[in-house]
PDB file of C-alpha atoms and ligand atoms in Angstrom:
ATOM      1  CA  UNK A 296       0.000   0.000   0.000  1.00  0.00           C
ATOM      2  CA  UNK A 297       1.230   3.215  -0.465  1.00  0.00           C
ATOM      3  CA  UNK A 298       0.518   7.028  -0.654  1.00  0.00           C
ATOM      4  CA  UNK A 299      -3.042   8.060  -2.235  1.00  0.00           C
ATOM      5  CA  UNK A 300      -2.001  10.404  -5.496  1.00  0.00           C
ATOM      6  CA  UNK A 301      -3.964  13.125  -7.486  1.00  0.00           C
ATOM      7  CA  UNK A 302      -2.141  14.436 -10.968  1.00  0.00           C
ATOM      8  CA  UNK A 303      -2.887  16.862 -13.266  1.00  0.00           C
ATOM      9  CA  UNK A 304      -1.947  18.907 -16.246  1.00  0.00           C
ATOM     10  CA  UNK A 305      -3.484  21.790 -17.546  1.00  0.00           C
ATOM     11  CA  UNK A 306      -1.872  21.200 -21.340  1.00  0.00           C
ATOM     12  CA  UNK A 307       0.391  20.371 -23.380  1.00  0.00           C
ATOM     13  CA  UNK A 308       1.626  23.496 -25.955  1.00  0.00           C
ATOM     14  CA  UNK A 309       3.515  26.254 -25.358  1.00  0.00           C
ATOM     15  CA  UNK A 310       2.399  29.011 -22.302  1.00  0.00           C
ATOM     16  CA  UNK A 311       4.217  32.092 -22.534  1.00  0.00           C
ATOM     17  CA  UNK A 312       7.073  32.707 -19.345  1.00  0.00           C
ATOM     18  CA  UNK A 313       4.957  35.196 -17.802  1.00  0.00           C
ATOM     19  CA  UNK A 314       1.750  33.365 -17.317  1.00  0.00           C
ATOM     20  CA  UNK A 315       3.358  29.879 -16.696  1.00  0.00           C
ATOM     21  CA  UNK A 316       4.083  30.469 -12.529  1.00  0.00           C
ATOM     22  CA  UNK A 317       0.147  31.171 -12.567  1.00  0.00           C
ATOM     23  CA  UNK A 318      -0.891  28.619 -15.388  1.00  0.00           C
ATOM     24  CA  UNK A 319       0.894  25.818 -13.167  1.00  0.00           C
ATOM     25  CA  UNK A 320      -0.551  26.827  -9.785  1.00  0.00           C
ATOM     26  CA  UNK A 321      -3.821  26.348 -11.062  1.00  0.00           C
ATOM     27  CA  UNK A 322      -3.142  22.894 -11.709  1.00  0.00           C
ATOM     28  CA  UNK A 323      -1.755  22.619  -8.127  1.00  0.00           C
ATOM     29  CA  UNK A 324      -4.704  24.220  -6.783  1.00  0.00           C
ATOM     30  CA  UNK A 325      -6.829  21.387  -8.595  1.00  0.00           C
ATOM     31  CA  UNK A 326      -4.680  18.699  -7.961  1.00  0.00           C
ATOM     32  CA  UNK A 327      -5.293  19.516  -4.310  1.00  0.00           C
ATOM     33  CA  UNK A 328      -8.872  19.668  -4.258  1.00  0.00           C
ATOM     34  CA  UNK A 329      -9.408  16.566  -5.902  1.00  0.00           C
ATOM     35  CA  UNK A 330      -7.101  15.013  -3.398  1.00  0.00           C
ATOM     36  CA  UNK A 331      -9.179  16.398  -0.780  1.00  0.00           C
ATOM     37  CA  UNK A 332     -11.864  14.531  -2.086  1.00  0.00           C
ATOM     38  CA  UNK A 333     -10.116  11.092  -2.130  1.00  0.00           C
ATOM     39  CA  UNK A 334      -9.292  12.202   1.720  1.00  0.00           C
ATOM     40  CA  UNK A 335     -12.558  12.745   2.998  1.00  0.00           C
ATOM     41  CA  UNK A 336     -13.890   9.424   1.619  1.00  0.00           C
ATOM     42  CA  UNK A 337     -14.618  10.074  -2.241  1.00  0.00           C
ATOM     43  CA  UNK A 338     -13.875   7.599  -4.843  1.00  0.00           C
ATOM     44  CA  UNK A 339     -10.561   7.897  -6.996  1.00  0.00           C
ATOM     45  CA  UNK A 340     -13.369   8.567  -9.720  1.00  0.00           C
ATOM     46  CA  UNK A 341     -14.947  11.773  -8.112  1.00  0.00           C
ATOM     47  CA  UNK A 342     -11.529  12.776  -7.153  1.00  0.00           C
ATOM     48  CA  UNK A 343     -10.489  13.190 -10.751  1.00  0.00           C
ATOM     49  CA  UNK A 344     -13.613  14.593 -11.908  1.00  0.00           C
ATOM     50  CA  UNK A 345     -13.278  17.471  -9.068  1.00  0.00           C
ATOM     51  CA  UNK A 346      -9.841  18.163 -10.277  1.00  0.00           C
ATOM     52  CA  UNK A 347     -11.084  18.949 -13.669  1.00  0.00           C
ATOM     53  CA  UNK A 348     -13.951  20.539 -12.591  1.00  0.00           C
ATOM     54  CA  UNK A 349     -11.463  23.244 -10.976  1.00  0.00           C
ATOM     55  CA  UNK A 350      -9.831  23.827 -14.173  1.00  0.00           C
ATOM     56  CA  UNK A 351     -13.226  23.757 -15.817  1.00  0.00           C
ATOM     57  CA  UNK A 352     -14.065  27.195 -14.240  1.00  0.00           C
ATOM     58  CA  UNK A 353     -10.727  28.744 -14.572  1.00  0.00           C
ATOM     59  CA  UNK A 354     -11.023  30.980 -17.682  1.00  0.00           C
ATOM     60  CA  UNK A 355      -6.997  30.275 -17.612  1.00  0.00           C
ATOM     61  CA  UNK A 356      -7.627  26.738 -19.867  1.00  0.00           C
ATOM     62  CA  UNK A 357      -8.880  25.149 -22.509  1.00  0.00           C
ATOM     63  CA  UNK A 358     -11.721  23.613 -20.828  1.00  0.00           C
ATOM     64  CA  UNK A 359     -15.245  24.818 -19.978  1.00  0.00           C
ATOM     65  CA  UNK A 360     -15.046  28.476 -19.437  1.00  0.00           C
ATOM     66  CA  UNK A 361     -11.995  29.834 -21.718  1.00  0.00           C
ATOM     67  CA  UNK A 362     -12.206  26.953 -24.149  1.00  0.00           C
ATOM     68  CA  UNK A 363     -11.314  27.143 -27.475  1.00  0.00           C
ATOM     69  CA  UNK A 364     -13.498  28.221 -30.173  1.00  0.00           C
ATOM     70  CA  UNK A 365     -14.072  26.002 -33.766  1.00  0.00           C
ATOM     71  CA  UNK A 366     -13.490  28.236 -37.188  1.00  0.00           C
ATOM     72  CA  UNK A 367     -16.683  29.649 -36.736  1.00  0.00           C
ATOM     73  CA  UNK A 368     -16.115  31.032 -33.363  1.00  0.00           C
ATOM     74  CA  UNK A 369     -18.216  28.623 -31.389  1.00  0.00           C
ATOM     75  CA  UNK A 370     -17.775  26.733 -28.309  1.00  0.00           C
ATOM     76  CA  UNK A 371     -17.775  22.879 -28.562  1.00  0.00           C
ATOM     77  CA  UNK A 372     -16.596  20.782 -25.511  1.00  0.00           C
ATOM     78  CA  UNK A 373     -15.249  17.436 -25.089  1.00  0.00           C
ATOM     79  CA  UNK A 374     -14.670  15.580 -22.052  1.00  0.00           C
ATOM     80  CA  UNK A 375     -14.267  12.062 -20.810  1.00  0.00           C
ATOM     81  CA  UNK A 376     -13.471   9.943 -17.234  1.00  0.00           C
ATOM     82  CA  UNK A 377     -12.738   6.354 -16.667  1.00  0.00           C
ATOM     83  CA  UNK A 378     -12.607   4.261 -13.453  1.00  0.00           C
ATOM     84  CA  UNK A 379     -10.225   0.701 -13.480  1.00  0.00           C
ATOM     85  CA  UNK A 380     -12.009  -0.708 -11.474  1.00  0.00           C
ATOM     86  CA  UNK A 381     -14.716  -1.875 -13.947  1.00  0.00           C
ATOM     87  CA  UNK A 382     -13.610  -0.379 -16.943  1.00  0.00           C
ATOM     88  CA  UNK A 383     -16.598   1.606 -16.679  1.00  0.00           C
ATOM     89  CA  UNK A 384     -16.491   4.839 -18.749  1.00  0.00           C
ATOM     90  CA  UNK A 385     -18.242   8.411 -19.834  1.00  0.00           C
ATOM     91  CA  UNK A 386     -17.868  10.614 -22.450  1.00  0.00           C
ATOM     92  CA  UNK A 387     -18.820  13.907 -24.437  1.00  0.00           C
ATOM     93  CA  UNK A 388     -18.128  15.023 -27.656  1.00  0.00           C
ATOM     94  CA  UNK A 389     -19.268  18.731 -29.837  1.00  0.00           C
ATOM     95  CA  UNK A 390     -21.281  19.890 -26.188  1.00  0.00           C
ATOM     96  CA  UNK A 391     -22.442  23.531 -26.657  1.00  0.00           C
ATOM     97  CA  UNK A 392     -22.042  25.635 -23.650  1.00  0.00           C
ATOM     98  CA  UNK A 393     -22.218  24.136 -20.177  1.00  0.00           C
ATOM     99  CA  UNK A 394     -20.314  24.890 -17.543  1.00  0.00           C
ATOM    100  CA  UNK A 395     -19.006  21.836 -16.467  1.00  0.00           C
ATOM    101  CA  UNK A 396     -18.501  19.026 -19.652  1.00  0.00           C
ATOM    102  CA  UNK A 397     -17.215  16.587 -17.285  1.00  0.00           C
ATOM    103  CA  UNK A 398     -19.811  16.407 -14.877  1.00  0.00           C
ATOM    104  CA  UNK A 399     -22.101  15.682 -18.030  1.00  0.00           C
ATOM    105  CA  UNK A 400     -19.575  12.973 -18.722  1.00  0.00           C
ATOM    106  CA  UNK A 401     -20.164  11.281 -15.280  1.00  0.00           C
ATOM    107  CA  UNK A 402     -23.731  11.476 -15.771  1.00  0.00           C
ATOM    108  CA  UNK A 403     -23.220   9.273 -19.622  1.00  0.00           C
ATOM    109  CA  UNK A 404     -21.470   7.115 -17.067  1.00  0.00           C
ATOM    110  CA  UNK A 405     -23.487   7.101 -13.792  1.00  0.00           C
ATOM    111  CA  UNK A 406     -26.322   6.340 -16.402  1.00  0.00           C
ATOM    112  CA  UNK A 407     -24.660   3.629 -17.534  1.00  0.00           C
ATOM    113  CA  UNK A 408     -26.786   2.981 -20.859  1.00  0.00           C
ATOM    114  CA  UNK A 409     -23.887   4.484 -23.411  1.00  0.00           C
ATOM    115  CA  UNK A 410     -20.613   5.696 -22.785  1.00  0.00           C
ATOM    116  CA  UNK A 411     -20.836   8.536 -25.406  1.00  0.00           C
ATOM    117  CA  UNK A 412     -23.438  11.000 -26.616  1.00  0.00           C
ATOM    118  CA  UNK A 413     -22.722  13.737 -28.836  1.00  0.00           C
ATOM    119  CA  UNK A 414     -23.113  17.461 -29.774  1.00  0.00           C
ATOM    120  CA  UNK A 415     -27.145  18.709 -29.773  1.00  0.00           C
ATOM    121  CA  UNK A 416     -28.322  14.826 -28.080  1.00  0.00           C
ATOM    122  CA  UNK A 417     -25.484  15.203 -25.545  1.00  0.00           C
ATOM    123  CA  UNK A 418     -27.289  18.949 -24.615  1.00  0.00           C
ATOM    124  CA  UNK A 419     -30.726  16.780 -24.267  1.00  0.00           C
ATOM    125  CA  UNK A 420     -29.278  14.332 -21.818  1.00  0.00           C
ATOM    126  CA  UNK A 421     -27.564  16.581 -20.236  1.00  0.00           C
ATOM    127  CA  UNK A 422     -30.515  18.677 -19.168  1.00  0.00           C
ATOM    128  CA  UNK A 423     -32.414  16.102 -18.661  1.00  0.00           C
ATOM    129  CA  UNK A 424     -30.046  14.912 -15.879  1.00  0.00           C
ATOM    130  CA  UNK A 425     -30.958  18.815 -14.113  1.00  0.00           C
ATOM    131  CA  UNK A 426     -27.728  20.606 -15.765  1.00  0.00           C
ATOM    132  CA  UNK A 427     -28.117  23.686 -16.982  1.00  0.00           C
ATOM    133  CA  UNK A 428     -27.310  25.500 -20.447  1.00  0.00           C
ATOM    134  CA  UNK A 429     -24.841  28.351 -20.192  1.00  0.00           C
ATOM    135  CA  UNK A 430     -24.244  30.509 -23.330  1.00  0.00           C
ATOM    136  CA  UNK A 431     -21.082  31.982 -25.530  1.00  0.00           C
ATOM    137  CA  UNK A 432     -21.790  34.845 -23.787  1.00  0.00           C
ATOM    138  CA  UNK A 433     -20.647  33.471 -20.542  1.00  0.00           C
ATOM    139  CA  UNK A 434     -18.008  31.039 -21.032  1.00  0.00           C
ATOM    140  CA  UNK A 435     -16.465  32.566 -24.436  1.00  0.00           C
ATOM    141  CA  UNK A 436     -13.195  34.768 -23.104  1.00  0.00           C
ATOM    142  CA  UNK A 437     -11.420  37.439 -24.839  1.00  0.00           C
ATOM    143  CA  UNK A 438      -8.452  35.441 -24.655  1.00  0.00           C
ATOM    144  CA  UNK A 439     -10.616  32.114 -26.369  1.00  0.00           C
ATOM    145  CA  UNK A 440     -11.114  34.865 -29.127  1.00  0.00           C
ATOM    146  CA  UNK A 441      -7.971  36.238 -29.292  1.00  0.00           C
ATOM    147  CA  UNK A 442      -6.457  32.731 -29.878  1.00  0.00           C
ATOM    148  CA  UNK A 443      -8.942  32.452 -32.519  1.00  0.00           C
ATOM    149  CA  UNK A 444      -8.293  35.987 -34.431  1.00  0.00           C
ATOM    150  CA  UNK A 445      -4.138  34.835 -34.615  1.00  0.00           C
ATOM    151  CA  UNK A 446      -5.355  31.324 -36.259  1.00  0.00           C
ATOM    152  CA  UNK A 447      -7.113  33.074 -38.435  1.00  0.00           C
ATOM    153  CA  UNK A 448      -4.429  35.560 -39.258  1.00  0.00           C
ATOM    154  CA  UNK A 449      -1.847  32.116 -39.553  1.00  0.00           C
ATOM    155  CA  UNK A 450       0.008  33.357 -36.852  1.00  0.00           C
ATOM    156  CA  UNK A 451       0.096  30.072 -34.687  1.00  0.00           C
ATOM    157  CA  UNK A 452      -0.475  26.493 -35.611  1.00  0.00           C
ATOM    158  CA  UNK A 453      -3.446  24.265 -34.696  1.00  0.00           C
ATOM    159  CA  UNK A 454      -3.225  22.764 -31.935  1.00  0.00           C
ATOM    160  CA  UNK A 455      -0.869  25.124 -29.495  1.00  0.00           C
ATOM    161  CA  UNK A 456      -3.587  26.013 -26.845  1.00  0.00           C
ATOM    162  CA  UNK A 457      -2.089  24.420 -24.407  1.00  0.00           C
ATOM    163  CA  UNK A 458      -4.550  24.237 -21.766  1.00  0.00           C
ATOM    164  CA  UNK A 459      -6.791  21.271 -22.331  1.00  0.00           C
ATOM    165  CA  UNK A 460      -6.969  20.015 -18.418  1.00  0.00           C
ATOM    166  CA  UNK A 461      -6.974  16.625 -17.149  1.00  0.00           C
ATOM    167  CA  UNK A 462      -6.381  14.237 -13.703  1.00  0.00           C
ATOM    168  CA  UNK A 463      -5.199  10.787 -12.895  1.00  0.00           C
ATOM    169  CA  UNK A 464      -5.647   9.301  -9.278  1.00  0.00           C
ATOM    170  CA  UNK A 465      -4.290   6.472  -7.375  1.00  0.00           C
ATOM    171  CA  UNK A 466      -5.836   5.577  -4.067  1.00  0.00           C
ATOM    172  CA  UNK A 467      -2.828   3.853  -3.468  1.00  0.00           C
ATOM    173  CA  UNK A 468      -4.564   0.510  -2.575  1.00  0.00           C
ATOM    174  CA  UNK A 469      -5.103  -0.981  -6.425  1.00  0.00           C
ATOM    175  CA  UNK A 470      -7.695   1.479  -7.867  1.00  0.00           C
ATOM    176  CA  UNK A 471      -7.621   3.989 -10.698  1.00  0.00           C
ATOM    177  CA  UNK A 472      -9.157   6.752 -12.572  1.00  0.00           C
ATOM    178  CA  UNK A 473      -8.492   9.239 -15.108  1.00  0.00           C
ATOM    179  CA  UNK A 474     -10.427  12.188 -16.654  1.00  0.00           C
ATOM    180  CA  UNK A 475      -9.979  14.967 -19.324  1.00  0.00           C
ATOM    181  CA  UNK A 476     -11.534  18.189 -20.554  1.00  0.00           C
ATOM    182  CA  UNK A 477     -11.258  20.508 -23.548  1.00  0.00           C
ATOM    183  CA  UNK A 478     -12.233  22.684 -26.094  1.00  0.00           C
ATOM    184  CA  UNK A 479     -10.364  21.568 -28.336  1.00  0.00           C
ATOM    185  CA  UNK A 480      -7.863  22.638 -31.011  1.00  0.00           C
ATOM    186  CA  UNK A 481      -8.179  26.630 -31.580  1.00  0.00           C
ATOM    187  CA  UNK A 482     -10.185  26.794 -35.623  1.00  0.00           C
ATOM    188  CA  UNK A 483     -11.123  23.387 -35.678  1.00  0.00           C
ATOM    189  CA  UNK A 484     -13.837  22.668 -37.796  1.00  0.00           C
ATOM    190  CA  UNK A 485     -17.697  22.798 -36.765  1.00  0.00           C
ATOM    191  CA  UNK A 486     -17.844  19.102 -35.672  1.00  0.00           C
ATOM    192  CA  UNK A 487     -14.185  18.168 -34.945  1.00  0.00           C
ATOM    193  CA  UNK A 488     -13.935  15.390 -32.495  1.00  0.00           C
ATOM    194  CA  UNK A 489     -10.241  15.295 -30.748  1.00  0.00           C
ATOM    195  CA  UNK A 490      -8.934  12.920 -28.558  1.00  0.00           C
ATOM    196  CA  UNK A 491      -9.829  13.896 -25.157  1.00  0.00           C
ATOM    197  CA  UNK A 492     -13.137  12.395 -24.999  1.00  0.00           C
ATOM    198  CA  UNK A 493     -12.288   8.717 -26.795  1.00  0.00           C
ATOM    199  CA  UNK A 494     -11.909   6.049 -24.541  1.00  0.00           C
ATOM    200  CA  UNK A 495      -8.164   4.911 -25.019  1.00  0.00           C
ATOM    201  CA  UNK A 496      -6.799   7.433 -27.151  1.00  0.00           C
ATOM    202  CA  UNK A 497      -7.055  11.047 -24.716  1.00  0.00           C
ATOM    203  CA  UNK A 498      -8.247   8.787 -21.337  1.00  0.00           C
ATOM    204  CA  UNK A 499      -7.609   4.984 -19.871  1.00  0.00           C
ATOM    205  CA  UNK A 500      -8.413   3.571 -17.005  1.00  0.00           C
ATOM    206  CA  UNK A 501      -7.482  -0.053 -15.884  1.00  0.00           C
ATOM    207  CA  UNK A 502      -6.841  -1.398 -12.121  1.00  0.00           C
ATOM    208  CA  UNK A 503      -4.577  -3.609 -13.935  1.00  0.00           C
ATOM    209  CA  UNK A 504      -2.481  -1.336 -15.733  1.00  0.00           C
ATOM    210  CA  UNK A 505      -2.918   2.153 -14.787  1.00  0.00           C
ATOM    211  CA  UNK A 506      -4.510   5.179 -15.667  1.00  0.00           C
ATOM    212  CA  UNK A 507      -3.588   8.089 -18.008  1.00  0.00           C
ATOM    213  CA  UNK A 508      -4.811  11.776 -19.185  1.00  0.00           C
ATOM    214  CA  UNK A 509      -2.814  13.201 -22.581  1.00  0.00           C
ATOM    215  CA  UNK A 510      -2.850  16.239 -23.973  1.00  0.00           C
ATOM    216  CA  UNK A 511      -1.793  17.126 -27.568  1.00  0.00           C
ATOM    217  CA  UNK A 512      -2.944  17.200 -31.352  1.00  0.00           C
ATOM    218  CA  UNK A 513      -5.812  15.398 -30.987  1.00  0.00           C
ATOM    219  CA  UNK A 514      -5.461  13.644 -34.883  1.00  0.00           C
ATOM    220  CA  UNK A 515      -2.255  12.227 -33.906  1.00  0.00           C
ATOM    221  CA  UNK A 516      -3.592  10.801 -30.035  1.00  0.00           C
ATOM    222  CA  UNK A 517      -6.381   8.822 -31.767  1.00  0.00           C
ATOM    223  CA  UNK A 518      -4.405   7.753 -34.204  1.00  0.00           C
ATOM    224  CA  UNK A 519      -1.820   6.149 -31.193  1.00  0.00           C
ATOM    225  CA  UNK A 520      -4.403   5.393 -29.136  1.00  0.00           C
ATOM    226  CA  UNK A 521      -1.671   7.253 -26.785  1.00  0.00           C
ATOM    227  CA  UNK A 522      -3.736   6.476 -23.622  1.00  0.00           C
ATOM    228  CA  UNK A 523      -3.831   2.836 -23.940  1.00  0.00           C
ATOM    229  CA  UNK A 524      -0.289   2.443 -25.270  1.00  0.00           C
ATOM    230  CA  UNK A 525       1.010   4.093 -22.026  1.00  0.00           C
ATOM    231  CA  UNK A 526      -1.044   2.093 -19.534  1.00  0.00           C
ATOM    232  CA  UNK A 527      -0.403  -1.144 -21.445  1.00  0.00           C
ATOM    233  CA  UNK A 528       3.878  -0.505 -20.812  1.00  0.00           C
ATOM    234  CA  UNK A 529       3.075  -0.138 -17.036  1.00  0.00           C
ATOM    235  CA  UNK A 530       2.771  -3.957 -17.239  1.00  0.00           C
ATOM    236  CA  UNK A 531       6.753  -4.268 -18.016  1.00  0.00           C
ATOM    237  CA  UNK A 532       8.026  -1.421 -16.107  1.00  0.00           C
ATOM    238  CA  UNK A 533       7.658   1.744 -13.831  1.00  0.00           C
ATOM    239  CA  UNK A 534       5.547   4.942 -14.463  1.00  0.00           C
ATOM    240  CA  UNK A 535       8.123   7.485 -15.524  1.00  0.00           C
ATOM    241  CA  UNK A 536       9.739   5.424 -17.921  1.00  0.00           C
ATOM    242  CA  UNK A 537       6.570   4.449 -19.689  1.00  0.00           C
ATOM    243  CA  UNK A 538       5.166   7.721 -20.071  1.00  0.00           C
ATOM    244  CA  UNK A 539       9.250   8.869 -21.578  1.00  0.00           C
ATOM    245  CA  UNK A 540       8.337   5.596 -23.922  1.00  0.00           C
ATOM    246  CA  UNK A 541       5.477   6.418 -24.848  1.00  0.00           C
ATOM    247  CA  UNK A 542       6.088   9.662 -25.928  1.00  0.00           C
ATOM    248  CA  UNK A 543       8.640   8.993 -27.726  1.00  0.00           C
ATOM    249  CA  UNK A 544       6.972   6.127 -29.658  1.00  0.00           C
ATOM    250  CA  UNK A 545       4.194   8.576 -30.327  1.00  0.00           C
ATOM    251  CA  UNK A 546       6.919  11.309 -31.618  1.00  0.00           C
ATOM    252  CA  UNK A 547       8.107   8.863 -33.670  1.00  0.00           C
ATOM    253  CA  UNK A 548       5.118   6.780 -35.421  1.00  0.00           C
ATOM    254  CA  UNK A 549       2.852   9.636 -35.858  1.00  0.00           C
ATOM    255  CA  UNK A 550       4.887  12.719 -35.784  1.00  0.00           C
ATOM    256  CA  UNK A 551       2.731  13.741 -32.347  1.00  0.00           C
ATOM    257  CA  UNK A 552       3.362  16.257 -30.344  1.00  0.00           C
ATOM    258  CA  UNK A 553       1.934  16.472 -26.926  1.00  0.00           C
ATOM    259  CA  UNK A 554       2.041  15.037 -23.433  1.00  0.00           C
ATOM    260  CA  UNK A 555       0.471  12.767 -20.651  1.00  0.00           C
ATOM    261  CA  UNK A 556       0.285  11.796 -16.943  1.00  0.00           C
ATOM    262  CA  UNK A 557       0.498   8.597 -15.951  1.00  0.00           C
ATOM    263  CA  UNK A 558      -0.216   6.449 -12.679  1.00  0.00           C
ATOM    264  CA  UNK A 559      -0.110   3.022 -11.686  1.00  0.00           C
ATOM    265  CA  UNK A 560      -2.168   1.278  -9.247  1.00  0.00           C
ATOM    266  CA  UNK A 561       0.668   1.407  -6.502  1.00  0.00           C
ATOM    267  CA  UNK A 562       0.601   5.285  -6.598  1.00  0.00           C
ATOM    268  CA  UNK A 563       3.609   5.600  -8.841  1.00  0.00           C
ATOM    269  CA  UNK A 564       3.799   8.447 -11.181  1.00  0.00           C
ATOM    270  CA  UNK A 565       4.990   9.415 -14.692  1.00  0.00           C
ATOM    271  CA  UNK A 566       4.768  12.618 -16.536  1.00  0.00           C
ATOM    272  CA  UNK A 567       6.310  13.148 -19.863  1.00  0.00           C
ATOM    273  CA  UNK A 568       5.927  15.920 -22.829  1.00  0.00           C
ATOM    274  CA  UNK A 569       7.471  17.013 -26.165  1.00  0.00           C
ATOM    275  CA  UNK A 570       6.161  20.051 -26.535  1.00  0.00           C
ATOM    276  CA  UNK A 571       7.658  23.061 -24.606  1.00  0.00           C
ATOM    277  CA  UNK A 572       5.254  23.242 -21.722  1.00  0.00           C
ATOM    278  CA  UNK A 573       3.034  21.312 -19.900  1.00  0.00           C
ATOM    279  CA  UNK A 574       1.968  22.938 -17.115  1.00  0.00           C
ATOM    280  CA  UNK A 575       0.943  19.617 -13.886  1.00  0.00           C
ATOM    281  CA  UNK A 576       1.256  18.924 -10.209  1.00  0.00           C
ATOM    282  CA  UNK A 577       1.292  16.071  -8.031  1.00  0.00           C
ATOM    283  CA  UNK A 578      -0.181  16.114  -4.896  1.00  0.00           C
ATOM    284  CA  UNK A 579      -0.050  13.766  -2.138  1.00  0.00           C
ATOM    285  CA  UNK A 580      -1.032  13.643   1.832  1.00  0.00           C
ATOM    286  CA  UNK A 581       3.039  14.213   2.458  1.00  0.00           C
ATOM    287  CA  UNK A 582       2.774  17.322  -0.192  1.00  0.00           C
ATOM    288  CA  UNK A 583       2.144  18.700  -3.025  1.00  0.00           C
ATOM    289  CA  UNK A 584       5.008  19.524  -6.372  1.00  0.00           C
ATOM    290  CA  UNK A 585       4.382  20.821  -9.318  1.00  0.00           C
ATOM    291  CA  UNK A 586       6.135  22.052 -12.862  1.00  0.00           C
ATOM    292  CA  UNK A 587       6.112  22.557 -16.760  1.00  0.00           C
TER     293      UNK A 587
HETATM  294  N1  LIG L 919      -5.915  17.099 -27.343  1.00  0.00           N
HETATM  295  C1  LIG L 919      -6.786  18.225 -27.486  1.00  0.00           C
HETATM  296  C2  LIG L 919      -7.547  18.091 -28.795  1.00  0.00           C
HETATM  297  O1  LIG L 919      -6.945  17.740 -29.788  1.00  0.00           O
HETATM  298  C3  LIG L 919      -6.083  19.557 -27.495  1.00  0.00           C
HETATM  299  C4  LIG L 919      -5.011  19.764 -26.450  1.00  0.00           C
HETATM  300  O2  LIG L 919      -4.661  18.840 -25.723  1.00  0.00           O
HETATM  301  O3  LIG L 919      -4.525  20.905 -26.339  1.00  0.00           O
HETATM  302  O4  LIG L 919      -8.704  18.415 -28.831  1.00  0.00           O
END
């Protein structure tokens, strides 16, 4: 048995030196109160949902509030979670505006009937469950549009948000969960799926492997299956040198570019990137670290 363990990221990209110090302690911040769940009895499930959750609201990253917008300046949110124990699984994909995507995901998997509803039938279910619309009006920032205005000007590539959010937890006694939230790549197109809500590609969860949350072009995760490929190494060695292996295979096959975080059911951790930042914390009962 060992320590219980929350991680998180808030992206994979590239976050400018001035805003990183805040950028990562809003990932510490979560980290910490999705431990604090775990701690007062939660399951490692709910703990990684209320670590996104407190990314969700910051307007800081690219997840609820302050996601990015698609080419026609509109919000659409994808989220996903995944528990080890049972493999059990809920997802999200093209959501218009609601606050919190991944709490919409739990209910697809607290429902238990599908594991993934889409775009306008995902907005039925979701109010039907007692969650609320919110509108572009509340949860589009200057900053979302900003992004938006330089990809339309060709002044950054696809893909470099970096701050889609996401959690992995280890209750240190065999049991696993991961979650993860975006808006996705800044100009996709009206429709776009990434890989953040598929199953095995942006999120995996197995008690007998381990659970991970990447982060990264979405066409080249799905095409990995990064998630998967990472938990699958933890059978033949520790954390942190699956998720430098992984990476690196994904580098190489597909040309991706991202990052992940990585746990195994004995609380071990691994955290890897190839991109320039990617923002994450650690927190455990002994402390809390964090970095990019
Ligand atoms: N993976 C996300 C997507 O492609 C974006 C990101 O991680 O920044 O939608």
């Amino acid at each position: 048995m060992s320590e219980p363990v929350v991680v998180a990221h808030g992206g994979a990209g590239r976050v400018a030196k001035g805003r990183l110090e805040e950028h990562v302690a809003g990932v510490a911040t979560a980290a910490e109160a999705g431990l604090a769940v775990l701690m007062a009895g939660g399951s490692v499930l709910d703990a990684a949902q209320r670590t996104v959750e407190v990314m969700e609201a910051d307007p800081l990253y690219n997840a609820g509030t302050g996601g990015s917008l698609t080419d026609a300046g509109t919000l659409e949110l994808d989220a996903s979670l995944m528990e080890g124990a049972g493999l059990r699984a809920g997802a999200i994909c093209c959501l218009p505006p609601f606050l919190h995507p991944i709490r919409v995901a739990r209910g697809v998997l607290d429902d238990g009937r599908h594991v993934m509803l889409a775009a306008e039938g995902a907005a039925r279910f979701a109010e039907a469950a007692g969650f609320e619309r919110s509108t572009e009006a509340v949860m589009v920032t200057a900053s979302a549009r900003e992004r938006l205005e330089r990809w339309r000007e060709g002044r950054v590539g696809e893909g470099w948000a970096g701050g889609t959010v996401g959690a992995v937890v280890s209750d240190g006694r065999g049991h696993v969960a991961a979650a993860t939230s975006t808006g996705g790549t800044v100009g996709k197109r009206v429709g776009r799926v990434g890989d953040t809500p598929i199953v095995g590609a942006g999120t995996w969860a197995d008690d007998r492997s381990g659970a991970c949350s990447c982060t990264g072009i979405g066409e080249a995760i799905l095409r990995f299956a990064l998630a998967r490929d990472a938990c699958e190494r933890l059978r033949q060695t520790d954390a942190a040198t699956c998720a430098e292996e992984a990476i690196a295979a994904f580098g190489e096959r597909v040309a991706g570019e991202g990052g992940l975080i990585l746990v195994a059911p004995d609380g071990s951790v691994g955290i890897a990137r190839n991109t320039e930042t990617m923002s994450h914390a650690v927190a455990r009962p002994s402390g809390t670290t964090s970095g990019s």
